[in-house]
mmCIF file of C-alpha atoms and ligand atoms in Angstrom:
data_model
loop_
_atom_site.group_PDB
_atom_site.id
_atom_site.type_symbol
_atom_site.label_atom_id
_atom_site.label_comp_id
_atom_site.label_asym_id
_atom_site.label_seq_id
_atom_site.Cartn_x
_atom_site.Cartn_y
_atom_site.Cartn_z
ATOM 1 C CA MET A 1 79.768 127.017 193.872
ATOM 2 C CA VAL A 2 80.131 123.584 195.398
ATOM 3 C CA ILE A 3 81.977 120.910 193.437
ATOM 4 C CA ASN A 4 81.540 117.166 193.903
ATOM 5 C CA THR A 5 85.011 115.605 193.812
ATOM 6 C CA LYS A 6 83.767 112.333 192.302
ATOM 7 C CA ASP A 7 83.455 113.870 188.858
ATOM 8 C CA ASN A 8 84.679 117.432 189.574
ATOM 9 C CA LEU A 9 81.360 118.848 188.416
ATOM 10 C CA VAL A 10 79.173 121.540 189.963
ATOM 11 C CA ASP A 11 76.857 119.902 192.497
ATOM 12 C CA ILE A 12 73.362 120.730 191.213
ATOM 13 C CA LYS A 13 71.525 120.066 194.505
ATOM 14 C CA SER A 14 73.808 122.454 196.394
ATOM 15 C CA LEU A 15 72.897 125.405 194.142
ATOM 16 C CA THR A 16 70.456 128.111 195.167
ATOM 17 C CA LEU A 17 67.663 128.777 192.674
ATOM 18 C CA GLU A 18 69.447 131.973 191.616
ATOM 19 C CA GLU A 19 72.698 130.119 190.954
ATOM 20 C CA LEU A 20 70.915 127.306 189.135
ATOM 21 C CA THR A 21 69.065 129.836 186.977
ATOM 22 C CA GLU A 22 72.382 131.399 185.926
ATOM 23 C CA GLU A 23 73.799 127.982 185.067
ATOM 24 C CA ILE A 24 70.746 126.961 183.059
ATOM 25 C CA LYS A 25 70.678 130.259 181.146
ATOM 26 C CA ALA A 26 74.392 129.857 180.375
ATOM 27 C CA MET A 27 73.524 126.460 178.871
ATOM 28 C CA GLY A 28 71.168 128.258 176.471
ATOM 29 C CA GLU A 29 67.994 127.040 178.203
ATOM 30 C CA PRO A 30 65.065 129.173 179.398
ATOM 31 C CA ALA A 31 65.095 130.279 183.043
ATOM 32 C CA PHE A 32 61.852 128.492 183.945
ATOM 33 C CA ARG A 33 63.639 125.169 183.489
ATOM 34 C CA ALA A 34 65.791 126.021 186.503
ATOM 35 C CA LYS A 35 62.686 126.476 188.606
ATOM 36 C CA GLN A 36 61.308 123.136 187.418
ATOM 37 C CA LEU A 37 64.569 121.337 188.161
ATOM 38 C CA TYR A 38 64.812 123.011 191.564
ATOM 39 C CA GLU A 39 61.279 121.959 192.511
ATOM 40 C CA TRP A 40 61.908 118.387 191.429
ATOM 41 C CA MET A 41 64.970 118.223 193.654
ATOM 42 C CA HIS A 42 63.886 120.210 196.697
ATOM 43 C CA LYS A 43 60.098 119.934 196.777
ATOM 44 C CA LYS A 44 59.285 116.605 195.149
ATOM 45 C CA LEU A 45 62.552 115.104 196.419
ATOM 46 C CA ALA A 46 63.485 113.423 193.134
ATOM 47 C CA ARG A 47 66.517 111.161 193.360
ATOM 48 C CA ASP A 48 67.480 111.349 189.683
ATOM 49 C CA TYR A 49 66.555 113.043 186.412
ATOM 50 C CA ASP A 50 64.439 110.058 185.320
ATOM 51 C CA GLU A 51 61.753 111.039 187.825
ATOM 52 C CA MET A 52 61.438 114.537 186.336
ATOM 53 C CA THR A 53 58.569 113.953 183.939
ATOM 54 C CA ASN A 54 58.237 117.496 182.553
ATOM 55 C CA ILE A 55 61.924 118.010 181.749
ATOM 56 C CA PRO A 56 62.858 117.317 178.106
ATOM 57 C CA LYS A 57 65.238 114.421 177.498
ATOM 58 C CA SER A 58 67.752 116.709 175.781
ATOM 59 C CA LEU A 59 68.023 118.924 178.868
ATOM 60 C CA LYS A 60 68.379 115.904 181.146
ATOM 61 C CA GLU A 61 71.318 114.744 179.007
ATOM 62 C CA LYS A 62 72.912 118.209 179.177
ATOM 63 C CA CYS A 63 72.457 118.291 182.944
ATOM 64 C CA LYS A 64 74.068 114.869 183.349
ATOM 65 C CA GLU A 65 77.155 116.152 181.506
ATOM 66 C CA HIS A 66 77.238 119.493 183.256
ATOM 67 C CA PHE A 67 76.341 118.670 186.880
ATOM 68 C CA SER A 68 76.909 116.165 189.596
ATOM 69 C CA PHE A 69 73.665 114.899 191.182
ATOM 70 C CA THR A 70 74.430 113.870 194.750
ATOM 71 C CA VAL A 71 72.265 111.534 196.813
ATOM 72 C CA VAL A 72 72.786 109.466 199.956
ATOM 73 C CA ASN A 73 71.958 105.763 199.816
ATOM 74 C CA LYS A 74 70.417 103.740 202.597
ATOM 75 C CA VAL A 75 72.819 101.114 203.923
ATOM 76 C CA MET A 76 70.926 100.152 207.053
ATOM 77 C CA VAL A 77 68.065 101.261 209.326
ATOM 78 C CA GLN A 78 67.694 100.374 212.985
ATOM 79 C CA GLU A 79 64.475 101.010 214.834
ATOM 80 C CA SER A 80 64.278 101.305 218.603
ATOM 81 C CA LYS A 81 61.796 98.965 220.225
ATOM 82 C CA ILE A 82 61.614 101.368 223.164
ATOM 83 C CA ASP A 83 60.554 104.604 221.466
ATOM 84 C CA GLY A 84 60.375 104.077 217.682
ATOM 85 C CA THR A 85 63.467 106.182 217.029
ATOM 86 C CA GLN A 86 65.040 105.207 213.723
ATOM 87 C CA LYS A 87 68.734 105.429 213.041
ATOM 88 C CA PHE A 88 69.834 105.488 209.408
ATOM 89 C CA LEU A 89 73.226 104.614 208.027
ATOM 90 C CA PHE A 90 73.735 106.256 204.635
ATOM 91 C CA GLY A 91 76.429 105.619 202.021
ATOM 92 C CA LEU A 92 78.035 108.568 200.211
ATOM 93 C CA TYR A 93 79.447 108.910 196.683
ATOM 94 C CA ASP A 94 83.006 108.244 197.879
ATOM 95 C CA GLY A 95 82.231 105.132 199.922
ATOM 96 C CA ASN A 96 82.043 106.933 203.274
ATOM 97 C CA VAL A 97 79.089 106.333 205.588
ATOM 98 C CA ILE A 98 77.213 108.720 207.888
ATOM 99 C CA GLU A 99 74.368 108.443 210.390
ATOM 100 C CA SER A 100 71.111 110.327 210.771
ATOM 101 C CA VAL A 101 68.280 109.859 213.240
ATOM 102 C CA LEU A 102 64.501 110.256 212.991
ATOM 103 C CA MET A 103 62.804 110.964 216.322
ATOM 104 C CA LYS A 104 59.049 111.114 216.668
ATOM 105 C CA TYR A 105 57.745 113.609 219.201
ATOM 106 C CA LYS A 106 54.286 114.928 220.006
ATOM 107 C CA PHE A 107 55.185 118.229 218.331
ATOM 108 C CA GLY A 108 56.319 116.536 215.116
ATOM 109 C CA ASN A 109 59.127 114.587 213.535
ATOM 110 C CA SER A 110 62.655 115.690 214.165
ATOM 111 C CA VAL A 111 65.654 114.621 212.119
ATOM 112 C CA CYS A 112 69.168 114.806 213.497
ATOM 113 C CA ILE A 113 71.729 115.083 210.701
ATOM 114 C CA SER A 114 75.494 114.776 210.429
ATOM 115 C CA SER A 115 77.488 117.726 209.082
ATOM 116 C CA GLN A 116 80.835 116.009 208.540
ATOM 117 C CA VAL A 117 82.211 112.515 207.998
ATOM 118 C CA GLY A 118 83.936 112.033 211.347
ATOM 119 C CA CYS A 119 85.078 115.037 213.358
ATOM 120 C CA ARG A 120 88.352 116.633 214.439
ATOM 121 C CA MET A 121 87.195 118.260 217.668
ATOM 122 C CA GLY A 122 88.267 115.367 219.891
ATOM 123 C CA CYS A 123 85.619 115.629 222.655
ATOM 124 C CA ARG A 124 86.561 112.860 225.047
ATOM 125 C CA PHE A 125 83.186 111.142 225.449
ATOM 126 C CA CYS A 126 82.108 111.284 221.812
ATOM 127 C CA ALA A 127 82.344 108.341 219.386
ATOM 128 C CA SER A 128 82.206 110.505 216.237
ATOM 129 C CA THR A 129 85.671 111.899 216.714
ATOM 130 C CA LEU A 130 87.587 108.696 217.528
ATOM 131 C CA ASP A 131 88.752 108.223 213.915
ATOM 132 C CA GLY A 132 89.278 111.941 213.212
ATOM 133 C CA LEU A 133 87.836 113.990 210.364
ATOM 134 C CA GLU A 134 87.367 112.502 206.904
ATOM 135 C CA ARG A 135 85.681 115.478 205.187
ATOM 136 C CA GLY A 136 82.883 118.027 205.455
ATOM 137 C CA LEU A 137 79.542 117.145 203.889
ATOM 138 C CA LEU A 138 78.211 118.975 200.842
ATOM 139 C CA PRO A 139 75.008 120.999 201.295
ATOM 140 C CA SER A 140 73.273 118.402 199.094
ATOM 141 C CA GLU A 141 74.440 115.581 201.378
ATOM 142 C CA MET A 142 73.021 117.325 204.445
ATOM 143 C CA LEU A 143 69.731 118.011 202.647
ATOM 144 C CA ASP A 144 69.513 114.509 201.276
ATOM 145 C CA GLN A 145 69.652 112.958 204.736
ATOM 146 C CA ILE A 146 66.319 114.717 205.342
ATOM 147 C CA TYR A 147 64.958 114.045 201.863
ATOM 148 C CA ALA A 148 65.872 110.354 201.993
ATOM 149 C CA ILE A 149 64.324 109.927 205.450
ATOM 150 C CA THR A 150 61.153 111.680 204.260
ATOM 151 C CA ARG A 151 60.922 109.347 201.306
ATOM 152 C CA LEU A 152 61.796 106.189 203.222
ATOM 153 C CA SER A 153 59.509 106.834 206.196
ATOM 154 C CA GLY A 154 56.677 108.598 204.423
ATOM 155 C CA GLU A 155 56.672 111.054 207.351
ATOM 156 C CA ARG A 156 56.804 114.828 207.095
ATOM 157 C CA VAL A 157 59.846 116.252 208.847
ATOM 158 C CA SER A 158 59.050 119.381 210.865
ATOM 159 C CA HIS A 159 62.261 119.928 212.837
ATOM 160 C CA VAL A 160 65.928 119.536 211.985
ATOM 161 C CA VAL A 161 68.828 119.494 214.404
ATOM 162 C CA VAL A 162 72.428 119.576 213.230
ATOM 163 C CA MET A 163 73.580 117.473 216.168
ATOM 164 C CA GLY A 164 74.855 114.328 214.531
ATOM 165 C CA SER A 165 78.475 113.570 213.756
ATOM 166 C CA GLY A 166 80.714 116.490 212.917
ATOM 167 C CA GLU A 167 81.134 120.101 213.966
ATOM 168 C CA PRO A 168 78.888 122.336 211.841
ATOM 169 C CA MET A 169 80.949 125.460 212.543
ATOM 170 C CA ASP A 170 83.942 123.575 211.089
ATOM 171 C CA ASN A 171 82.027 123.213 207.777
ATOM 172 C CA TYR A 172 80.627 126.726 207.870
ATOM 173 C CA ASP A 173 79.915 127.654 204.250
ATOM 174 C CA ASN A 174 78.270 124.358 203.364
ATOM 175 C CA VAL A 175 76.147 124.395 206.522
ATOM 176 C CA LEU A 176 74.974 127.928 205.739
ATOM 177 C CA THR A 177 74.025 126.985 202.179
ATOM 178 C CA PHE A 178 72.228 123.948 203.592
ATOM 179 C CA VAL A 179 70.176 126.120 205.988
ATOM 180 C CA ARG A 180 69.246 128.546 203.200
ATOM 181 C CA LEU A 181 68.138 125.741 200.871
ATOM 182 C CA LEU A 182 66.224 123.873 203.587
ATOM 183 C CA SER A 183 64.277 126.970 204.608
ATOM 184 C CA ASP A 184 63.694 128.216 201.059
ATOM 185 C CA ASP A 185 60.001 128.610 200.275
ATOM 186 C CA LYS A 186 60.579 127.069 196.843
ATOM 187 C CA GLY A 187 61.988 123.958 198.500
ATOM 188 C CA LEU A 188 60.911 122.077 201.642
ATOM 189 C CA ASN A 189 60.248 125.477 203.247
ATOM 190 C CA LEU A 190 61.182 124.365 206.754
ATOM 191 C CA SER A 191 60.867 127.240 209.211
ATOM 192 C CA GLN A 192 64.259 128.498 210.391
ATOM 193 C CA ARG A 193 62.801 128.545 213.886
ATOM 194 C CA ASN A 194 62.629 124.755 213.663
ATOM 195 C CA ILE A 195 66.295 124.381 212.722
ATOM 196 C CA THR A 196 68.934 124.061 215.447
ATOM 197 C CA ILE A 197 72.688 124.065 215.015
ATOM 198 C CA SER A 198 74.817 122.661 217.796
ATOM 199 C CA THR A 199 78.426 123.762 218.199
ATOM 200 C CA CYS A 200 81.273 122.917 220.546
ATOM 201 C CA GLY A 201 82.024 126.654 220.605
ATOM 202 C CA ILE A 202 84.089 127.830 217.627
ATOM 203 C CA VAL A 203 83.841 131.478 218.591
ATOM 204 C CA PRO A 204 84.629 133.355 215.337
ATOM 205 C CA ASN A 205 82.088 131.323 213.377
ATOM 206 C CA MET A 206 79.423 131.710 216.071
ATOM 207 C CA LYS A 207 79.786 135.463 215.609
ATOM 208 C CA ARG A 208 79.697 135.117 211.834
ATOM 209 C CA LEU A 209 76.497 133.099 212.178
ATOM 210 C CA ALA A 210 74.972 135.823 214.335
ATOM 211 C CA ASP A 211 75.566 138.304 211.514
ATOM 212 C CA GLU A 212 73.789 136.195 208.853
ATOM 213 C CA HIS A 213 70.287 137.459 209.778
ATOM 214 C CA LEU A 214 68.868 133.993 210.240
ATOM 215 C CA GLN A 215 66.212 132.849 212.712
ATOM 216 C CA ILE A 216 67.778 129.481 213.503
ATOM 217 C CA ASN A 217 68.439 128.239 217.036
ATOM 218 C CA LEU A 218 71.919 127.885 218.396
ATOM 219 C CA ALA A 219 72.894 125.195 220.886
ATOM 220 C CA ILE A 220 76.258 125.280 222.598
ATOM 221 C CA SER A 221 77.980 122.226 224.022
ATOM 222 C CA LEU A 222 79.238 123.433 227.378
ATOM 223 C CA HIS A 223 79.704 120.261 229.460
ATOM 224 C CA ALA A 224 81.642 122.053 232.198
ATOM 225 C CA SER A 225 81.356 125.165 234.319
ATOM 226 C CA ASN A 226 85.005 126.177 234.362
ATOM 227 C CA ASN A 227 87.885 126.191 231.892
ATOM 228 C CA GLU A 228 89.965 123.544 233.655
ATOM 229 C CA LYS A 229 87.213 120.940 233.635
ATOM 230 C CA ARG A 230 86.137 121.869 230.137
ATOM 231 C CA LYS A 231 89.679 121.382 228.825
ATOM 232 C CA GLU A 232 89.658 117.851 230.202
ATOM 233 C CA LEU A 233 86.533 116.990 228.238
ATOM 234 C CA MET A 234 86.830 119.202 225.159
ATOM 235 C CA PRO A 235 90.149 120.093 223.464
ATOM 236 C CA ILE A 236 88.486 123.126 221.793
ATOM 237 C CA ALA A 237 88.487 124.730 225.265
ATOM 238 C CA ASN A 238 92.252 125.193 224.848
ATOM 239 C CA THR A 239 91.550 127.528 221.929
ATOM 240 C CA TYR A 240 88.486 129.428 223.187
ATOM 241 C CA SER A 241 87.830 130.129 226.841
ATOM 242 C CA LEU A 242 84.406 129.884 228.435
ATOM 243 C CA SER A 243 84.152 133.647 228.715
ATOM 244 C CA GLU A 244 84.855 134.018 224.987
ATOM 245 C CA VAL A 245 82.223 131.379 224.196
ATOM 246 C CA LEU A 246 79.654 133.099 226.423
ATOM 247 C CA ASP A 247 80.445 136.486 224.887
ATOM 248 C CA ALA A 248 79.758 134.989 221.464
ATOM 249 C CA CYS A 249 76.481 133.580 222.846
ATOM 250 C CA ARG A 250 75.398 136.994 224.128
ATOM 251 C CA TYR A 251 76.303 138.455 220.747
ATOM 252 C CA TYR A 252 74.181 135.807 219.020
ATOM 253 C CA PHE A 253 71.230 136.590 221.271
ATOM 254 C CA ASP A 254 71.598 140.358 220.779
ATOM 255 C CA LYS A 255 71.659 139.972 217.005
ATOM 256 C CA THR A 256 68.918 137.363 216.596
ATOM 257 C CA GLY A 257 66.748 137.450 219.727
ATOM 258 C CA ARG A 258 66.751 133.645 219.660
ATOM 259 C CA GLN A 259 66.936 131.817 222.941
ATOM 260 C CA LEU A 260 70.125 129.813 223.450
ATOM 261 C CA THR A 261 70.393 126.221 224.565
ATOM 262 C CA PHE A 262 73.370 124.989 226.532
ATOM 263 C CA GLU A 263 74.017 121.290 226.301
ATOM 264 C CA TYR A 264 75.554 119.735 229.349
ATOM 265 C CA SER A 265 76.393 116.027 229.230
ATOM 266 C CA LEU A 266 76.481 114.721 232.769
ATOM 267 C CA VAL A 267 79.455 112.452 233.326
ATOM 268 C CA GLY A 268 79.479 110.439 236.550
ATOM 269 C CA GLY A 269 81.965 111.848 239.075
ATOM 270 C CA VAL A 270 83.371 114.354 236.561
ATOM 271 C CA ASN A 271 80.956 117.298 236.229
ATOM 272 C CA ASP A 272 77.798 116.320 238.102
ATOM 273 C CA THR A 273 78.135 117.550 241.698
ATOM 274 C CA ASP A 274 76.069 120.248 243.416
ATOM 275 C CA GLU A 275 79.156 122.489 243.291
ATOM 276 C CA ASP A 276 79.276 122.039 239.509
ATOM 277 C CA ALA A 277 75.595 122.997 239.305
ATOM 278 C CA LEU A 278 76.165 126.072 241.444
ATOM 279 C CA GLU A 279 79.154 127.182 239.385
ATOM 280 C CA LEU A 280 77.133 126.622 236.196
ATOM 281 C CA SER A 281 74.281 128.773 237.538
ATOM 282 C CA GLN A 282 76.679 131.588 238.310
ATOM 283 C CA LEU A 283 78.246 131.296 234.874
ATOM 284 C CA LEU A 284 74.900 131.541 233.058
ATOM 285 C CA SER A 285 73.157 133.932 235.406
ATOM 286 C CA GLY A 286 71.259 136.671 233.573
ATOM 287 C CA MET A 287 71.416 134.945 230.209
ATOM 288 C CA ASN A 288 68.287 134.090 228.254
ATOM 289 C CA ALA A 289 69.115 130.429 228.103
ATOM 290 C CA ILE A 290 68.016 126.939 228.862
ATOM 291 C CA VAL A 291 70.281 124.115 229.971
ATOM 292 C CA ASN A 292 69.671 120.741 228.404
ATOM 293 C CA LEU A 293 71.081 118.007 230.612
ATOM 294 C CA ILE A 294 72.166 114.887 228.724
ATOM 295 C CA PRO A 295 73.124 111.855 230.806
ATOM 296 C CA VAL A 296 76.317 110.760 229.055
ATOM 297 C CA ASN A 297 75.828 107.803 226.744
ATOM 298 C CA PRO A 298 78.861 105.674 227.619
ATOM 299 C CA ILE A 299 80.961 104.508 224.671
ATOM 300 C CA LYS A 300 83.086 101.411 225.040
ATOM 301 C CA GLU A 301 86.324 103.154 223.979
ATOM 302 C CA ARG A 302 86.222 105.402 227.058
ATOM 303 C CA SER A 303 85.709 104.742 230.724
ATOM 304 C CA TYR A 304 83.212 107.515 231.421
ATOM 305 C CA ILE A 305 80.116 106.464 233.327
ATOM 306 C CA GLU A 306 76.595 107.781 233.428
ATOM 307 C CA THR A 307 75.357 109.964 236.256
ATOM 308 C CA GLU A 308 72.731 108.236 238.403
ATOM 309 C CA ARG A 309 69.156 109.283 237.785
ATOM 310 C CA SER A 310 68.686 110.755 241.278
ATOM 311 C CA ARG A 311 71.839 112.851 240.785
ATOM 312 C CA VAL A 312 70.585 114.092 237.403
ATOM 313 C CA ILE A 313 67.393 115.285 239.057
ATOM 314 C CA ALA A 314 69.286 116.863 241.952
ATOM 315 C CA PHE A 315 71.513 118.689 239.454
ATOM 316 C CA LYS A 316 68.483 120.025 237.617
ATOM 317 C CA ASN A 317 66.856 121.129 240.892
ATOM 318 C CA LYS A 318 70.014 122.944 241.931
ATOM 319 C CA LEU A 319 70.063 124.867 238.658
ATOM 320 C CA GLU A 320 66.409 125.803 238.952
ATOM 321 C CA LYS A 321 66.814 126.921 242.536
ATOM 322 C CA ASN A 322 69.407 129.328 241.150
ATOM 323 C CA HIS A 323 67.006 130.592 238.464
ATOM 324 C CA ILE A 324 68.431 128.665 235.519
ATOM 325 C CA ASN A 325 65.905 126.881 233.303
ATOM 326 C CA ALA A 326 66.844 123.280 232.754
ATOM 327 C CA THR A 327 65.455 120.210 231.041
ATOM 328 C CA ILE A 328 66.611 116.621 231.019
ATOM 329 C CA ARG A 329 67.060 115.262 227.509
ATOM 330 C CA ARG A 330 64.787 112.335 226.882
ATOM 331 C CA GLU A 331 67.154 109.559 226.010
ATOM 332 C CA MET A 332 66.111 107.999 222.763
ATOM 333 C CA GLY A 333 67.384 105.015 220.893
ATOM 334 C CA ARG A 334 69.570 103.604 223.654
ATOM 335 C CA ASP A 335 69.087 100.136 222.177
ATOM 336 C CA ILE A 336 70.273 101.170 218.690
ATOM 337 C CA ASP A 337 73.722 102.746 219.168
ATOM 338 C CA GLY A 338 72.053 106.076 219.869
ATOM 339 C CA ALA A 339 75.140 108.111 220.747
ATOM 340 C CA CYS A 340 76.720 110.211 217.995
ATOM 341 C CA GLY A 341 78.911 108.126 215.753
ATOM 342 C CA GLN A 342 78.355 104.765 217.438
ATOM 343 C CA LEU A 343 76.565 103.082 214.572
ATOM 344 C CA ARG A 344 78.984 104.307 211.911
ATOM 345 C CA ARG A 345 81.890 103.195 214.036
ATOM 346 C CA ARG A 346 80.477 99.742 214.594
ATOM 347 C CA HIS A 347 79.804 99.437 210.863
ATOM 348 C CA LEU A 348 83.374 100.488 209.976
ATOM 349 C CA HIS A 349 84.968 98.079 212.409
ATOM 350 C CA GLU A 350 82.894 95.014 211.585
HETATM 351 N N1 LIG B 401 79.825 119.186 217.176
HETATM 352 C C1 LIG B 401 78.552 119.625 217.663
HETATM 353 C C2 LIG B 401 77.462 118.577 217.477
HETATM 354 C C3 LIG B 401 77.803 117.339 218.250
HETATM 355 S S1 LIG B 401 76.653 116.197 218.842
HETATM 356 C C4 LIG B 401 78.675 119.995 219.132
HETATM 357 O O1 LIG B 401 79.718 119.769 219.720
HETATM 358 O O2 LIG B 401 77.726 120.549 219.693
HETATM 359 C C5 LIG B 401 75.491 116.941 219.866
HETATM 360 C C6 LIG B 401 75.735 116.840 221.351
HETATM 361 O O3 LIG B 401 75.906 115.507 221.849
HETATM 362 C C7 LIG B 401 76.957 117.611 221.795
HETATM 363 O O4 LIG B 401 76.610 118.376 222.910
HETATM 364 C C8 LIG B 401 77.917 116.505 222.164
HETATM 365 O O5 LIG B 401 78.892 116.968 223.032
HETATM 366 C C9 LIG B 401 76.983 115.485 222.756
HETATM 367 N N2 LIG B 401 77.516 114.115 222.823
HETATM 368 C C10 LIG B 401 78.340 113.470 221.971
HETATM 369 N N3 LIG B 401 78.592 112.215 222.373
HETATM 370 C C11 LIG B 401 77.886 112.045 223.507
HETATM 371 C C12 LIG B 401 77.731 110.943 224.421
HETATM 372 N N4 LIG B 401 78.346 109.793 224.226
HETATM 373 N N5 LIG B 401 76.934 111.140 225.501
HETATM 374 C C13 LIG B 401 76.284 112.317 225.701
HETATM 375 N N6 LIG B 401 76.396 113.365 224.897
HETATM 376 C C14 LIG B 401 77.199 113.249 223.811
#
C-alpha cells in the first residue's frame, strides 16, 4: 500500500477498490462505503471529503484520521495561442511542482502527465533531467493530474500519455497502480488502448510490463540508430544496448499484440542524415512499429539545434522508402515552454 510521507498515512486515492474495501471493513464500516468513497474520488473526481454528500460525517472524520487524501493544486496555466494546447503547473503536498499538458485533437483530448518530479536518466537534450530526480509520483498524483485538468477545463479526457517529466519505468509499481486505477470501470474507465507509456528503454521493466496482461501502448525513445550515437544522447544506452532494447520490444509485441512506437528526436547535424535514416530502417526492419519523428525542441541549457523542415521530410521519406512507417510529431505549444520540464524549470529558477 502506498504511503504519503507528509503524514505517513495510507494514501486513499492510490488504493484499488479491493484494498479500500479491506481498509473500510477493518475500520468496522460496511463494505458499500468503500464503493461510495471510491466513486467519489475516481468517478466524480471529488477533491475532498466535504464534497461527498452521501458519506456520514462520522466516517469522514475516521477517514481523515486514517488516510492521506492527495491532490495536486493548480499553480499556473499557460495556453498556446497557436493551437490551444494548455500547459499546467501543479503544486504537490511537499512543495514540489510538476507539469502536465492538455492537447486537443480531432480524435479527442489527450493529457500528457509527469511520472516523477525531475528525472535521473540524463538524456542530453531534455530539460526535465537537468536538476536530477527529486522523487517518484504517487499513483494518486498521476491520476490527479488528469482529474484536475478534467475539472479545470470541463473537457472529457479520452487519451493519456505518460510522456511528461520522469521515467515511468523508474517508478514502476506506482505507474502500474496508476494504469489499473485509470482504466478501472468503477473509476474514469479510460480504455487501456488509449493509454501510452513512453520509456527511455529500461529493459527489465519493459519485460515486466509485457507480462502484466495489459492492453496499453508502449513507446520507446530511440533517438539514434547505433549504440555509439545513442550513448552520446542517452546515458541509459551505457546500461542497455540497442539490441537488448529491441529484444524487449519484440517480447512486448509478442505478449500483447500492441503496435510499438519508436520516438526519434531529430537533432540538427547529430542524428538526422540519410545514412542515419537508412541505419534506422535496417535496425527496425520486420518489426510491427511506427517511428514518430520529433524535431528537437531546443533548450537553452544545451547547444542542440533543430533539424530543418526539409531535412525532417527527407528523413521520413527515406524511412518510408525502406518500408518503415513514420509520422512527424505535430509540434504543439512551442510558445508555452512546450518541451518536457521547461515550464517547471523556469518556475524554479525565477
Ligand atoms: N522518460 C520517458 C518519457 C520522456 S518524455 C522517455 O524517455 O521516453 C517523452 C519524449 O520526449 C521522449 O522521447 C524524450 O526523449 C523526448 N524529449 C524530451 N525532451 C525533448 C526535447 N527538448 N525535444 C524533443 N524531444 C524531447
